[in-house]
Short mmCIF file of N, CA and C in Angstrom, two decimals:
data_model
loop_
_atom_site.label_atom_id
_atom_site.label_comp_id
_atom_site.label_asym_id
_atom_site.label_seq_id
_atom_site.Cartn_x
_atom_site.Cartn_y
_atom_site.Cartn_z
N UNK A 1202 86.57 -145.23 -93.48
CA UNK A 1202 87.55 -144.22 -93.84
C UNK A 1202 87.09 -142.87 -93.29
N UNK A 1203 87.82 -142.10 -92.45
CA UNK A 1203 87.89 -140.72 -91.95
C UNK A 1203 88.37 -139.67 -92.71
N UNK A 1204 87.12 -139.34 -93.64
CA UNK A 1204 87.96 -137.96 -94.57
C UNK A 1204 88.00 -137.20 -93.66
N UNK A 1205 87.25 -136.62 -92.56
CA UNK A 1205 88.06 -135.22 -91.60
C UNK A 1205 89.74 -135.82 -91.21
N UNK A 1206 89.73 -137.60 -90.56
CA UNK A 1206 90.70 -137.10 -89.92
C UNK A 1206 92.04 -137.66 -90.67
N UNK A 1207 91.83 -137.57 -92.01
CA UNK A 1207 92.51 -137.77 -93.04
C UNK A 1207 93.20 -136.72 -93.59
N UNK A 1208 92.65 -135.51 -93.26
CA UNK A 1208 93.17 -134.47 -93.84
C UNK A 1208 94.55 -133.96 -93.55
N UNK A 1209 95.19 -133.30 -94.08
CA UNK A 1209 96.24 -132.44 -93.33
C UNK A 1209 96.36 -131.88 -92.98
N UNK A 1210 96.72 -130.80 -91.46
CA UNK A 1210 96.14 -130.01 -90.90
C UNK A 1210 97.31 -128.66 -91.45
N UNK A 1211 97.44 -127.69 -92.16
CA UNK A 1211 98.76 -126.78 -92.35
C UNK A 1211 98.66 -126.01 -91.47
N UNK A 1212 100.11 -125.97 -90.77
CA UNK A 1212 100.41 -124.74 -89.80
C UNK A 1212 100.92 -123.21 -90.46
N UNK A 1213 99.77 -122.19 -89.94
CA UNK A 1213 100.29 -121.35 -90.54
C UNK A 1213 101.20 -120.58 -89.82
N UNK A 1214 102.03 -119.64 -90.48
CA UNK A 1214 103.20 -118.87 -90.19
C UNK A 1214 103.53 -118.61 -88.54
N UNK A 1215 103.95 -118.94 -87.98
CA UNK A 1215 103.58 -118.20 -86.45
C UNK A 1215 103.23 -119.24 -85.34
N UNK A 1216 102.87 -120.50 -86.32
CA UNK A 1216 102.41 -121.22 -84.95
C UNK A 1216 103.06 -122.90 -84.85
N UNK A 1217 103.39 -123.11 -84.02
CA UNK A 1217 103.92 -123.81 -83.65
C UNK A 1217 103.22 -125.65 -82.61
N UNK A 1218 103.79 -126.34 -83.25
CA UNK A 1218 102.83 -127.61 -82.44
C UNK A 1218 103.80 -128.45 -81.68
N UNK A 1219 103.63 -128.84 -80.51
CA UNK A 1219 104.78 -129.86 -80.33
C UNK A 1219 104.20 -130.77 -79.41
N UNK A 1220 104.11 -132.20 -79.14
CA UNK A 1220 103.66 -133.11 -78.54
C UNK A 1220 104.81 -133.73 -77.79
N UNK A 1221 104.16 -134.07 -76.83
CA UNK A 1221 105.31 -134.54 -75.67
C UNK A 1221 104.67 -136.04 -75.33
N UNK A 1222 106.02 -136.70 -74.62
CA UNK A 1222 105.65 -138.17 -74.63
C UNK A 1222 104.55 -138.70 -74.10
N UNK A 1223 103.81 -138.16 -73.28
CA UNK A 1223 102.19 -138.71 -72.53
C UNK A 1223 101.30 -138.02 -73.82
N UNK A 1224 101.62 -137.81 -74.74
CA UNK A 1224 100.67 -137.84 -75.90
C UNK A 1224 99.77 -136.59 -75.66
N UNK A 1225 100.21 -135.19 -75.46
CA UNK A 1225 100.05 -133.69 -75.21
C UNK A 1225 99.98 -133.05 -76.17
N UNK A 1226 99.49 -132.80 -77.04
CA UNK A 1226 99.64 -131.71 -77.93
C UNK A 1226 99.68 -130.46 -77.14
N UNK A 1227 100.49 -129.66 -77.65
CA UNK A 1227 100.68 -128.41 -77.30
C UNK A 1227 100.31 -127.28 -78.54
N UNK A 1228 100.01 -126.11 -79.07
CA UNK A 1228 99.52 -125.42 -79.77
C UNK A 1228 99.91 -124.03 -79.13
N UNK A 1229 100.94 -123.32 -79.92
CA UNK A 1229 101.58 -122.19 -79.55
C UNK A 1229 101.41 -120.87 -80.71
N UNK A 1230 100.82 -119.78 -80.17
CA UNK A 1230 101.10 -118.58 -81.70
C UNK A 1230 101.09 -117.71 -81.01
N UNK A 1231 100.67 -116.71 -82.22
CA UNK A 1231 100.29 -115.28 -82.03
C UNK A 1231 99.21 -114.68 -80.42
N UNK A 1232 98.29 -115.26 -80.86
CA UNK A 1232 97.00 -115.39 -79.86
C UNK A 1232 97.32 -116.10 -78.16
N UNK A 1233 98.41 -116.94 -78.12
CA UNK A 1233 98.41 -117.79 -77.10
C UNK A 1233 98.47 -119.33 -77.44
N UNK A 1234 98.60 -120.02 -75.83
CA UNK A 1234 98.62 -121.38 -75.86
C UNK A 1234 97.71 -122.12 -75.51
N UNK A 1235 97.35 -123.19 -76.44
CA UNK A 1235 96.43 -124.04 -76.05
C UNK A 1235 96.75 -125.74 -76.39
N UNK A 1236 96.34 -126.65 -75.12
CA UNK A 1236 96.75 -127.73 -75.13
C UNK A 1236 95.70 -129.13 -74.99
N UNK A 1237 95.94 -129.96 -75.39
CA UNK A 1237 95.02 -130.97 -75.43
C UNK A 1237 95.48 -132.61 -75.10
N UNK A 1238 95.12 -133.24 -74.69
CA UNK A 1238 95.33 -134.44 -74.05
C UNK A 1238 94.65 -135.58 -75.27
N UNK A 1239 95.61 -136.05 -76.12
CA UNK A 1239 94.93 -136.99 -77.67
C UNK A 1239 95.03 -138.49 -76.49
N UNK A 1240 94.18 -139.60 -77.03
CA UNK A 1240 94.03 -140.93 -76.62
C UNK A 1240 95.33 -141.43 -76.99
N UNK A 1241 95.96 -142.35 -76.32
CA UNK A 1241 97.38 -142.85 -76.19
C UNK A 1241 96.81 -143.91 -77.50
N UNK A 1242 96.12 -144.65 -78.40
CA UNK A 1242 96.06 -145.08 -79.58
C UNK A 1242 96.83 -144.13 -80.76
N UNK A 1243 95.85 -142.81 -80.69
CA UNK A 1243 96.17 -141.96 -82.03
C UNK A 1243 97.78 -141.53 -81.56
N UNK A 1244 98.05 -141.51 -83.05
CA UNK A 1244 99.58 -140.85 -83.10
C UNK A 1244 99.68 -139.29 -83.71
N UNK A 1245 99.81 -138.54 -83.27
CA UNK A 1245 99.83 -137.08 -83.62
C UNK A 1245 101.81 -137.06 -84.47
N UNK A 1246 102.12 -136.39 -85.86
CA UNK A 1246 103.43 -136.26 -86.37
C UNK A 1246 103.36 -134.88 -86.72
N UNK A 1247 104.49 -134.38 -86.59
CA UNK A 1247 104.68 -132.50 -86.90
C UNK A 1247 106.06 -133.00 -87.64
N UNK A 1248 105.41 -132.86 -89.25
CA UNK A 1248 106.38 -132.74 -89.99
C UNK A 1248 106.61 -131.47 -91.08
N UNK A 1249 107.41 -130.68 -90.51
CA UNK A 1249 107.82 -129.27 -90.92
C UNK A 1249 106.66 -127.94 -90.75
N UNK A 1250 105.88 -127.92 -91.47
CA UNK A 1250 104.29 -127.31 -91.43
C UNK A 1250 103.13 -127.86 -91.58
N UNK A 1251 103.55 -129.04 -91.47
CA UNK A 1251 102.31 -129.87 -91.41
C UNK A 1251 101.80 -131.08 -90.51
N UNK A 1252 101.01 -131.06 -89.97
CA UNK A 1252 100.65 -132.17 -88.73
C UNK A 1252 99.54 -133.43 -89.57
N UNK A 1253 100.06 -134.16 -89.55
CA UNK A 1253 99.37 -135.49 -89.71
C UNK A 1253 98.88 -136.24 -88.36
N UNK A 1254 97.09 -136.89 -88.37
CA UNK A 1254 97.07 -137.67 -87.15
C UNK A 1254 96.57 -139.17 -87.62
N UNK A 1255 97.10 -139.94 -86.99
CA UNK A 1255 96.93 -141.41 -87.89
C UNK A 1255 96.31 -142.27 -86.42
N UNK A 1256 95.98 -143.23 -87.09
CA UNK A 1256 95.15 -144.21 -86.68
C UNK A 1256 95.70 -145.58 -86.28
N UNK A 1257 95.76 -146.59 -85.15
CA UNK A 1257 96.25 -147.87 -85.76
C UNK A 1257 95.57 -149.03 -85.98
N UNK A 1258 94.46 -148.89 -86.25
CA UNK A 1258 93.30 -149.92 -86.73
C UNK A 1258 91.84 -149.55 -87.52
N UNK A 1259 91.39 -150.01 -88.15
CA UNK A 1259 89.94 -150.01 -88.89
C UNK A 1259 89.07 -149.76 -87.61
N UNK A 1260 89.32 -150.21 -86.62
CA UNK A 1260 88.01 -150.13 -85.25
C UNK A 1260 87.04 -149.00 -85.09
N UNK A 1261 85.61 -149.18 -84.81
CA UNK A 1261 85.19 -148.08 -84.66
C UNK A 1261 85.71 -146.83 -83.87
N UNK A 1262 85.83 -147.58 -82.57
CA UNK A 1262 86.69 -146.75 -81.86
C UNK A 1262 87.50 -145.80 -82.31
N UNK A 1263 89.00 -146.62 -82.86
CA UNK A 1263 89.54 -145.18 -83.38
C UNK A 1263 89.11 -144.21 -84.33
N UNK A 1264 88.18 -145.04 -85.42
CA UNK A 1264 87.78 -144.24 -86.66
C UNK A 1264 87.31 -143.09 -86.12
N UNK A 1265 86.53 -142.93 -84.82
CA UNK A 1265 85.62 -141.70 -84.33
C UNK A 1265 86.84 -140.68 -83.73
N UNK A 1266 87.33 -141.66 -83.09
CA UNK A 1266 88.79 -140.81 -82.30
C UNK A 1266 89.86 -140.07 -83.10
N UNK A 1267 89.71 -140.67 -84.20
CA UNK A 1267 90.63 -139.90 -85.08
C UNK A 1267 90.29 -138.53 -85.69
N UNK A 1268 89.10 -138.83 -86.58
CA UNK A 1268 88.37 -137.55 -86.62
C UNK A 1268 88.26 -136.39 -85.37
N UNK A 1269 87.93 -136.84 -84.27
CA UNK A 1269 87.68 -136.12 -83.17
C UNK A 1269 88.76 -135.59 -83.04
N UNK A 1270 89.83 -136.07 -82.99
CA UNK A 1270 91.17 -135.46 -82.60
C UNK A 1270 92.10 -134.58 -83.27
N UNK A 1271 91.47 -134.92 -84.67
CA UNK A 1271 92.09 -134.35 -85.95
C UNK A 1271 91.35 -132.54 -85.89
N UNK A 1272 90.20 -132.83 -85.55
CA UNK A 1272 89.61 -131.47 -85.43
C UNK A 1272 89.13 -130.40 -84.14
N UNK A 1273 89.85 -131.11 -82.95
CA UNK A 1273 89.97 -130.89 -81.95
C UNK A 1273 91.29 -129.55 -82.27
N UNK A 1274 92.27 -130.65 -82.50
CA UNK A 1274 93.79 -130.33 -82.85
C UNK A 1274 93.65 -128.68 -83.79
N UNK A 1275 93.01 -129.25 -84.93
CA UNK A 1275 92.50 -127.82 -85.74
C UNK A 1275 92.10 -126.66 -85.53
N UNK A 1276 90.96 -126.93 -84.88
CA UNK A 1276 90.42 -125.55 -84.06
C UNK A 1276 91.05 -125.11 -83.10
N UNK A 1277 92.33 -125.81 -82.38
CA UNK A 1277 93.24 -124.90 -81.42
C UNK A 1277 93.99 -124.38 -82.25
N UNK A 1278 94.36 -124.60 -83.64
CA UNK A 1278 95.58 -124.05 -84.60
C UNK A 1278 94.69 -122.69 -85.33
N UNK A 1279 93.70 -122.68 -85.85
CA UNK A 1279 92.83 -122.03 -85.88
C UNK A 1279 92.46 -120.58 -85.03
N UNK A 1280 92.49 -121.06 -84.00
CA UNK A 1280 92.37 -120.40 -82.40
C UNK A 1280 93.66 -119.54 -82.08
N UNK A 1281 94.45 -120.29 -82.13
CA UNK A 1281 96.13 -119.43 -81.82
C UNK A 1281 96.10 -118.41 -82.74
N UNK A 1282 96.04 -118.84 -83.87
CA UNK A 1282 96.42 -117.93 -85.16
C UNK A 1282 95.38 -117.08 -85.32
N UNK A 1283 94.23 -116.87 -85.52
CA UNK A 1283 93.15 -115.80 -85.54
C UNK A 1283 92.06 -115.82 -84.83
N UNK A 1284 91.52 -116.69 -83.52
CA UNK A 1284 90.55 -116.52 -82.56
C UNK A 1284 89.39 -116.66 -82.98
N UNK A 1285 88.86 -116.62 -82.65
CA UNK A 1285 87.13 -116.72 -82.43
C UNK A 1285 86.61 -115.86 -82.19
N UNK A 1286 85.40 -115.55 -82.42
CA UNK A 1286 84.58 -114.65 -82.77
C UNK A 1286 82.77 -115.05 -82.75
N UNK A 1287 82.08 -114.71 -81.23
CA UNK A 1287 80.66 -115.12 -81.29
C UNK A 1287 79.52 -113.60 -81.06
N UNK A 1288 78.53 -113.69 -81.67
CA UNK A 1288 78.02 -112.56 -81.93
C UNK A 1288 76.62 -112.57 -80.81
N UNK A 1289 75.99 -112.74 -80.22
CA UNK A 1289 74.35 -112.81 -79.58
C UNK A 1289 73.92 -111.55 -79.71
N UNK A 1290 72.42 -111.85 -80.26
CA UNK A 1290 71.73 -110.48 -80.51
C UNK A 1290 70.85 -110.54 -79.05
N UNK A 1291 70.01 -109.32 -78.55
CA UNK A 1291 69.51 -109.54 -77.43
C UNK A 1291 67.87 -108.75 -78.34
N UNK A 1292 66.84 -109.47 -78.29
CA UNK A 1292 65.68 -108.67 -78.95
C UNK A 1292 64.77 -108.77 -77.99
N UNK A 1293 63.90 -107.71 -77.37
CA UNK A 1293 62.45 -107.40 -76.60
C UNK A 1293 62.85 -105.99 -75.75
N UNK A 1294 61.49 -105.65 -76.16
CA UNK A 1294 61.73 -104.42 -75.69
C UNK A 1294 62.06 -104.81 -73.79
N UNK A 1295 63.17 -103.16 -73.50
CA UNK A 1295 63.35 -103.52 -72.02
C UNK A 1295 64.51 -104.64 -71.97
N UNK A 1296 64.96 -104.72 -73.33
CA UNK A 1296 66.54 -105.94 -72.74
C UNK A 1296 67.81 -104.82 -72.98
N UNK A 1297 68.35 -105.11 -72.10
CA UNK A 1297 69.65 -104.46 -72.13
C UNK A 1297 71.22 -105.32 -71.68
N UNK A 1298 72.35 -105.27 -72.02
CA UNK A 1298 73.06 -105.75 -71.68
C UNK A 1298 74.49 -104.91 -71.30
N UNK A 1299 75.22 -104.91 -70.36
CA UNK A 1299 76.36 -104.48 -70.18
C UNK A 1299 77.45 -105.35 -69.24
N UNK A 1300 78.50 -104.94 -69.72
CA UNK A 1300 80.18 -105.56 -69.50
C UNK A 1300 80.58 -105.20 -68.84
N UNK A 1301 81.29 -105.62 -67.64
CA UNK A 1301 82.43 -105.49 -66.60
C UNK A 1301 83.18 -105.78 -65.97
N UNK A 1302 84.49 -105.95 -66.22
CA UNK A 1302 85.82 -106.42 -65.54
C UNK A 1302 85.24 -108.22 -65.70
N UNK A 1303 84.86 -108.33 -66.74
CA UNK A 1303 84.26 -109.94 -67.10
C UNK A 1303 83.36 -110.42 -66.61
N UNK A 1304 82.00 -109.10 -65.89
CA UNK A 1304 81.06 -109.72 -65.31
C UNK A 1304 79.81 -109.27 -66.12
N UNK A 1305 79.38 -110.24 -66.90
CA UNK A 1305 78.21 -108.97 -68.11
C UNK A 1305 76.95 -109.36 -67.62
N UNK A 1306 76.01 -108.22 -67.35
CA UNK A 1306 75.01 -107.79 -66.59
C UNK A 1306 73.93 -108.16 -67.56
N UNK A 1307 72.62 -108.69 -67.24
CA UNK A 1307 71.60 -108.86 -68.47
C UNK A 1307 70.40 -108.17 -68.20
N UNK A 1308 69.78 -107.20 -68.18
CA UNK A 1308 68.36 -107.02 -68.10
C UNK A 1308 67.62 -107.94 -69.46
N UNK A 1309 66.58 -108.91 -68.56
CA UNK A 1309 65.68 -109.57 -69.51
C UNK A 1309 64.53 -110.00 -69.28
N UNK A 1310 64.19 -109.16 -69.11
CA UNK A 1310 62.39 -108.94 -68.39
C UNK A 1310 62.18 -109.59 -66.87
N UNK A 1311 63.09 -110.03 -66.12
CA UNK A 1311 62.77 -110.74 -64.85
C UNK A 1311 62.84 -109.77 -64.04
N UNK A 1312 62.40 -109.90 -62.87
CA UNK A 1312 62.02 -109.25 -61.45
C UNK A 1312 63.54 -108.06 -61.23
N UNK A 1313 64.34 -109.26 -61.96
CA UNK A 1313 65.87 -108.48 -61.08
C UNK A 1313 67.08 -109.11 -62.31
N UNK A 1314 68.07 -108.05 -62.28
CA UNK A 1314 69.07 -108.57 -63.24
C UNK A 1314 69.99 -109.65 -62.95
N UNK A 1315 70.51 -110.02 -64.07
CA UNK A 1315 71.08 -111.67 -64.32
C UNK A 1315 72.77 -111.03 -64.38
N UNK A 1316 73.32 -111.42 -63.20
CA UNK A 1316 74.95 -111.21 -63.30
C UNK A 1316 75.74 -112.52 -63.53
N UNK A 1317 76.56 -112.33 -64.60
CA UNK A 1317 77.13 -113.77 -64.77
C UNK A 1317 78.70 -113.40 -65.52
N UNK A 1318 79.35 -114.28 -64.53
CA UNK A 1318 81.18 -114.35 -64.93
C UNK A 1318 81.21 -114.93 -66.18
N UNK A 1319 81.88 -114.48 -67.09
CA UNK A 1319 82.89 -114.76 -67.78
C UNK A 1319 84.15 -115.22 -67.63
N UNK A 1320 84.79 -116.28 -67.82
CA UNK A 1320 85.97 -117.01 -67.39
C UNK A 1320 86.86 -115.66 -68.14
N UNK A 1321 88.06 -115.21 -67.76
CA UNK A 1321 89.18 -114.77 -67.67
C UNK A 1321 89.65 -115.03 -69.56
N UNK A 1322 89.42 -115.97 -70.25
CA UNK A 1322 90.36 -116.53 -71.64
C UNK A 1322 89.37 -115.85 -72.16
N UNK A 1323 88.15 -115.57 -72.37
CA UNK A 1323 87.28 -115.33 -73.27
C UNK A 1323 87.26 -112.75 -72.86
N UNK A 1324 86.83 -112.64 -73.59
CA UNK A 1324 86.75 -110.89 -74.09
C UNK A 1324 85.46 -110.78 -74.32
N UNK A 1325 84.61 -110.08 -73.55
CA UNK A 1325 83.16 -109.91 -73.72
C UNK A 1325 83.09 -107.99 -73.84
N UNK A 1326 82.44 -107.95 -75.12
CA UNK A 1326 82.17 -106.52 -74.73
C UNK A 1326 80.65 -106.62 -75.49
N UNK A 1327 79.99 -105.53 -75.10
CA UNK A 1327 78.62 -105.00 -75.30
C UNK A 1327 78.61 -104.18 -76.46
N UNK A 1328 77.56 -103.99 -77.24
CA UNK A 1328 77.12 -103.06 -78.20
C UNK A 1328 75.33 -102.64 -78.20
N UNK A 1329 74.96 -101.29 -77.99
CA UNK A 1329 73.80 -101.41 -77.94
C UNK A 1329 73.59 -99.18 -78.47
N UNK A 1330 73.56 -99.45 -80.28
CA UNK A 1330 73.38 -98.50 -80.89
C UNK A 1330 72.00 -98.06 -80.87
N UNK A 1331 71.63 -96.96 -81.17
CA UNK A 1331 69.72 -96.60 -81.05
C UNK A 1331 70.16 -96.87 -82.42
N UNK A 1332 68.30 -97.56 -81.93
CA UNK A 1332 67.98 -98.14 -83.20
C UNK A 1332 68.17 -99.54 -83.80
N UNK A 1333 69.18 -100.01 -83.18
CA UNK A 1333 69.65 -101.52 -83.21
C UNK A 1333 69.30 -102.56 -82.03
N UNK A 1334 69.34 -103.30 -82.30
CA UNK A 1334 69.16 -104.68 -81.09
C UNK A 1334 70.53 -104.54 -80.26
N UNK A 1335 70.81 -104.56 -78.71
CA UNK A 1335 72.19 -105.11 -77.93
C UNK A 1335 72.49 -105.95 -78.79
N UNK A 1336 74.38 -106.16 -78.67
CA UNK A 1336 74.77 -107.09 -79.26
C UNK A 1336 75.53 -107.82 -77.65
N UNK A 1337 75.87 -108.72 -77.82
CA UNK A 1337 77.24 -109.12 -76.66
C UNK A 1337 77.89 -110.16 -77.31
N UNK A 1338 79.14 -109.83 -77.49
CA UNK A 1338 80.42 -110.10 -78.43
C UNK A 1338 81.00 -110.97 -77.74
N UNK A 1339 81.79 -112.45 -77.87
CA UNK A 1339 82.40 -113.08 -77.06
C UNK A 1339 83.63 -113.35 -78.08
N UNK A 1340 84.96 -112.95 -77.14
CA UNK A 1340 86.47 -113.23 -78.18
C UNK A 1340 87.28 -114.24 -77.62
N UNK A 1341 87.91 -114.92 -78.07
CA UNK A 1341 88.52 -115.69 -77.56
C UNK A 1341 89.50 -116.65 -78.32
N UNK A 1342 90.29 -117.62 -77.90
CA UNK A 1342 91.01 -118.58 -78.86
C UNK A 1342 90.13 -119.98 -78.43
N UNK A 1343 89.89 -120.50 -77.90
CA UNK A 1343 89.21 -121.81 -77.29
C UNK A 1343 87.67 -121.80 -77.71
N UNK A 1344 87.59 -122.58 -79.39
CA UNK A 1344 86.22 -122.59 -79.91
C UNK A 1344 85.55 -123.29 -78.83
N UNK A 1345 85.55 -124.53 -77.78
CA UNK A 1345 84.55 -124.95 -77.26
C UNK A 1345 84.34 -124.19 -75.72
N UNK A 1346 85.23 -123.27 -75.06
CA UNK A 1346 84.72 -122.24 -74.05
C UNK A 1346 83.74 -121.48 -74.16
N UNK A 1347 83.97 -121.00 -75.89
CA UNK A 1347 83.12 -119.44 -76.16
C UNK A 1347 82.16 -120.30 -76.67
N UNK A 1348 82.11 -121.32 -77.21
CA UNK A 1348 80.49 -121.80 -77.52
C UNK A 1348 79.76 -122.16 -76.62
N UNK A 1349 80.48 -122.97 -75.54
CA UNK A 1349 79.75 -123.46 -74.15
C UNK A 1349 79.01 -121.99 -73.35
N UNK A 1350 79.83 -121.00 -72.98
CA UNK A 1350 79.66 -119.49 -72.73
C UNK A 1350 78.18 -118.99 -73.60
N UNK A 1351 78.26 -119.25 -74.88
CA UNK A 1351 77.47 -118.26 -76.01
C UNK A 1351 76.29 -119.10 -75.33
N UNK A 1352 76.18 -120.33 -75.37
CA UNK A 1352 75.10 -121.68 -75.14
C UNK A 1352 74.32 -120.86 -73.78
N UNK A 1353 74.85 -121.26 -72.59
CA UNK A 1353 74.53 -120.54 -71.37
C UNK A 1353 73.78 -119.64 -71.19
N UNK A 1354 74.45 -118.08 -71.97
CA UNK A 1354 73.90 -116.70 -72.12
C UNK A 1354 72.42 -117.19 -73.00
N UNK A 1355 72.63 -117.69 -74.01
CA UNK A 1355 71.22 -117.94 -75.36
C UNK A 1355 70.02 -118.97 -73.93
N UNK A 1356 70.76 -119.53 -72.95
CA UNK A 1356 69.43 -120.50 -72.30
C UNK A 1356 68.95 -119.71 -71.24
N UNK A 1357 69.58 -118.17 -70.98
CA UNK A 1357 68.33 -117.16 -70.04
C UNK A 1357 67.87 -116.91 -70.45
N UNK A 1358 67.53 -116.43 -71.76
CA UNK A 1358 65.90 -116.28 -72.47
C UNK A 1358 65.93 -117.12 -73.52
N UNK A 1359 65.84 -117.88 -73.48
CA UNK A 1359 65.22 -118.59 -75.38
C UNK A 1359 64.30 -117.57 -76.11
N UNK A 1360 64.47 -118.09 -77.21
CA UNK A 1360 63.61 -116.67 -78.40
C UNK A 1360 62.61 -117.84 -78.34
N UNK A 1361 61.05 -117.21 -78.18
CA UNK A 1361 60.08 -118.05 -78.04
C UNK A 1361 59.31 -117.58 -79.67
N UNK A 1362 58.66 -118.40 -80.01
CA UNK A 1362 58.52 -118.57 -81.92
C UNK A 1362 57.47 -117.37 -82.20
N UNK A 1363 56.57 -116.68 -81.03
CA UNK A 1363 55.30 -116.15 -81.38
C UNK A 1363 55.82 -114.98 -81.54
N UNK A 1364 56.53 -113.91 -81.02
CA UNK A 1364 56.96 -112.69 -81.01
C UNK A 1364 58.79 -112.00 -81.57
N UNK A 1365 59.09 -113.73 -81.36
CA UNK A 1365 61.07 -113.48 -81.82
C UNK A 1365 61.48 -113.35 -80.86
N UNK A 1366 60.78 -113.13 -79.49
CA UNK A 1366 62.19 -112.08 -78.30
C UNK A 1366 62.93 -113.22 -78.18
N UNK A 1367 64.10 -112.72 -77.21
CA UNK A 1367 65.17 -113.52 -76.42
C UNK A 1367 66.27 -112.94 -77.18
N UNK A 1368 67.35 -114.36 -76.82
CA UNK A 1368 68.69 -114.30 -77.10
C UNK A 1368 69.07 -115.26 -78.41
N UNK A 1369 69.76 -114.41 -79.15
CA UNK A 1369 69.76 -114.90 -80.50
C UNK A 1369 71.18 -114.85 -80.83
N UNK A 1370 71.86 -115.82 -81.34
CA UNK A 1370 72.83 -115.51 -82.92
C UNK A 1370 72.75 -114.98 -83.82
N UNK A 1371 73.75 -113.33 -84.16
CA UNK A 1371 73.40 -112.79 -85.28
C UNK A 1371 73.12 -113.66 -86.41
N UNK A 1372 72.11 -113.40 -87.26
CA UNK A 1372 71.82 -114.41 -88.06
C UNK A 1372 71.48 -115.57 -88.32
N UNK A 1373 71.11 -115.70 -86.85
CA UNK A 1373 70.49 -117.02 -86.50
C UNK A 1373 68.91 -116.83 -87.21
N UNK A 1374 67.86 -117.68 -88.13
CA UNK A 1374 66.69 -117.41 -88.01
C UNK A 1374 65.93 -118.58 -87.54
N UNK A 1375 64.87 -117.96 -86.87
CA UNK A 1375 64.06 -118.65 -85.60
C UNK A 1375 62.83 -118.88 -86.64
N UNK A 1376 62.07 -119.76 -86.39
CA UNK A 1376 60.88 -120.24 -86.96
C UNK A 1376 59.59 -119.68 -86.10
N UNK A 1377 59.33 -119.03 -86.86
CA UNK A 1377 57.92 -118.59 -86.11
C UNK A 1377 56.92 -118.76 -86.46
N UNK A 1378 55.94 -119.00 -85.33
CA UNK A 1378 54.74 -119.74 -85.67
C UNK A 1378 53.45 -118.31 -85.64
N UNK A 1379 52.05 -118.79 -86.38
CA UNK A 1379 50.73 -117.53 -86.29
C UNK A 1379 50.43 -117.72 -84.88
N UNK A 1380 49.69 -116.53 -84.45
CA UNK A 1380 49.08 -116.45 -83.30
C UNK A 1380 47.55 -116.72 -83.07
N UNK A 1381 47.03 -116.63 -82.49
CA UNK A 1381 45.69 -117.11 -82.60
C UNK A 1381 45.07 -116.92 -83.56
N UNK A 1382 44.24 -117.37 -84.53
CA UNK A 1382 43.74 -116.78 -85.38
C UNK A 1382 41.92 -115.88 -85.08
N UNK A 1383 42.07 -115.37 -85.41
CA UNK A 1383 40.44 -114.59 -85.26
C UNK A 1383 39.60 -115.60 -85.52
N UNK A 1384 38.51 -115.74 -84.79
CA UNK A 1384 37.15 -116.49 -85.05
C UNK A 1384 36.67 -116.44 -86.40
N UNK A 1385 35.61 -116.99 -86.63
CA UNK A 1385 34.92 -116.98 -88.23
C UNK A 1385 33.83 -117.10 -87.54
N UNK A 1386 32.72 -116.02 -88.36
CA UNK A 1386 31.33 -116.10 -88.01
C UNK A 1386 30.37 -116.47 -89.15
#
């Protein structure tokens, strides 16, 4: 039994779902459109404000597929209607970060700076108050772009455990380990 993909998914005010015969979900709002390609097994139903996705067998197969699809489906309804929102902190002294026309620039201790695109769907802007850590903000409707994106940016520096630096999730906490310990005489 699939309690995720059991659930009911409610559409809120504004957004709209409609599936077409090659088995398309479509996902329409406020925010924009986003679309997804479900396995020709699962059956996707849009009945009034509410989307049901059903199954047609006990098989492992679908049991996984259903869930998957059920919350695939979600996070684009999710997405249309109020977006996404990813936070990276940047910590060591000498890191800096800045934004441009979707190309955000990294100083992070290497020889030479790290320039890297941002796809066009996603909104990157910078924050870097005295006194505070850089932030770099990623906006978007498509939870698995801006996480794949956030992933990327966090693997040019990993936060290494002895000192904290690197690239972090606000509120991410890192496990840190002692440093050498002093001799005993």
């Amino acid at each position: 039994m699939s309690r995720i993909g059991n659930k009911i998914i409610v559409l809120p005010a504004g957004v709209s779902v409609s599936v077409a015969d090659d088995n398309l979900v479509s996902v329409k709002g406020p925010k924009g459109t986003l679309s997804q390609a479900v396995d020709s097994d699962i059956t996707v139903e849009v009945e009034g404000n509410e989307l049901k996705v059903t199954r047609p067998t006990e098989q492992k197969r679908h049991k996984a597929l259903h869930g998957l699809y059920r919350s695939l489906i979600n996070n684009m309804v999710i997405g249309v209607d109020a977006g996404y929102k990813k936070e990276l902190e940047i910590i060591g002294v000498g890191y800096k970060a800045t934004a441009a026309n979707n190309v955000l620039e990294l100083q992070l201790g290497y020889s030479h700076n790290i320039f890297m695109a941002i796809p066009g769907e996603i909104k990157v802007t910078t924050t870097s108050e005295k006194g505070q850590n850089p932030k770099v903000i990623l906006e978007g409707i498509d939870k698995e772009l801006i996480g794949s994106v956030a992933a990327k940016i966090k693997s040019l520096r990993k936060v290494e455990p002895y000192k904290g630096k690197g690239i972090r999730f606000v509120g991410e906490i890192v496990r840190r380990k002692a440093g050498k310990s002093a001799s005993k005489k």
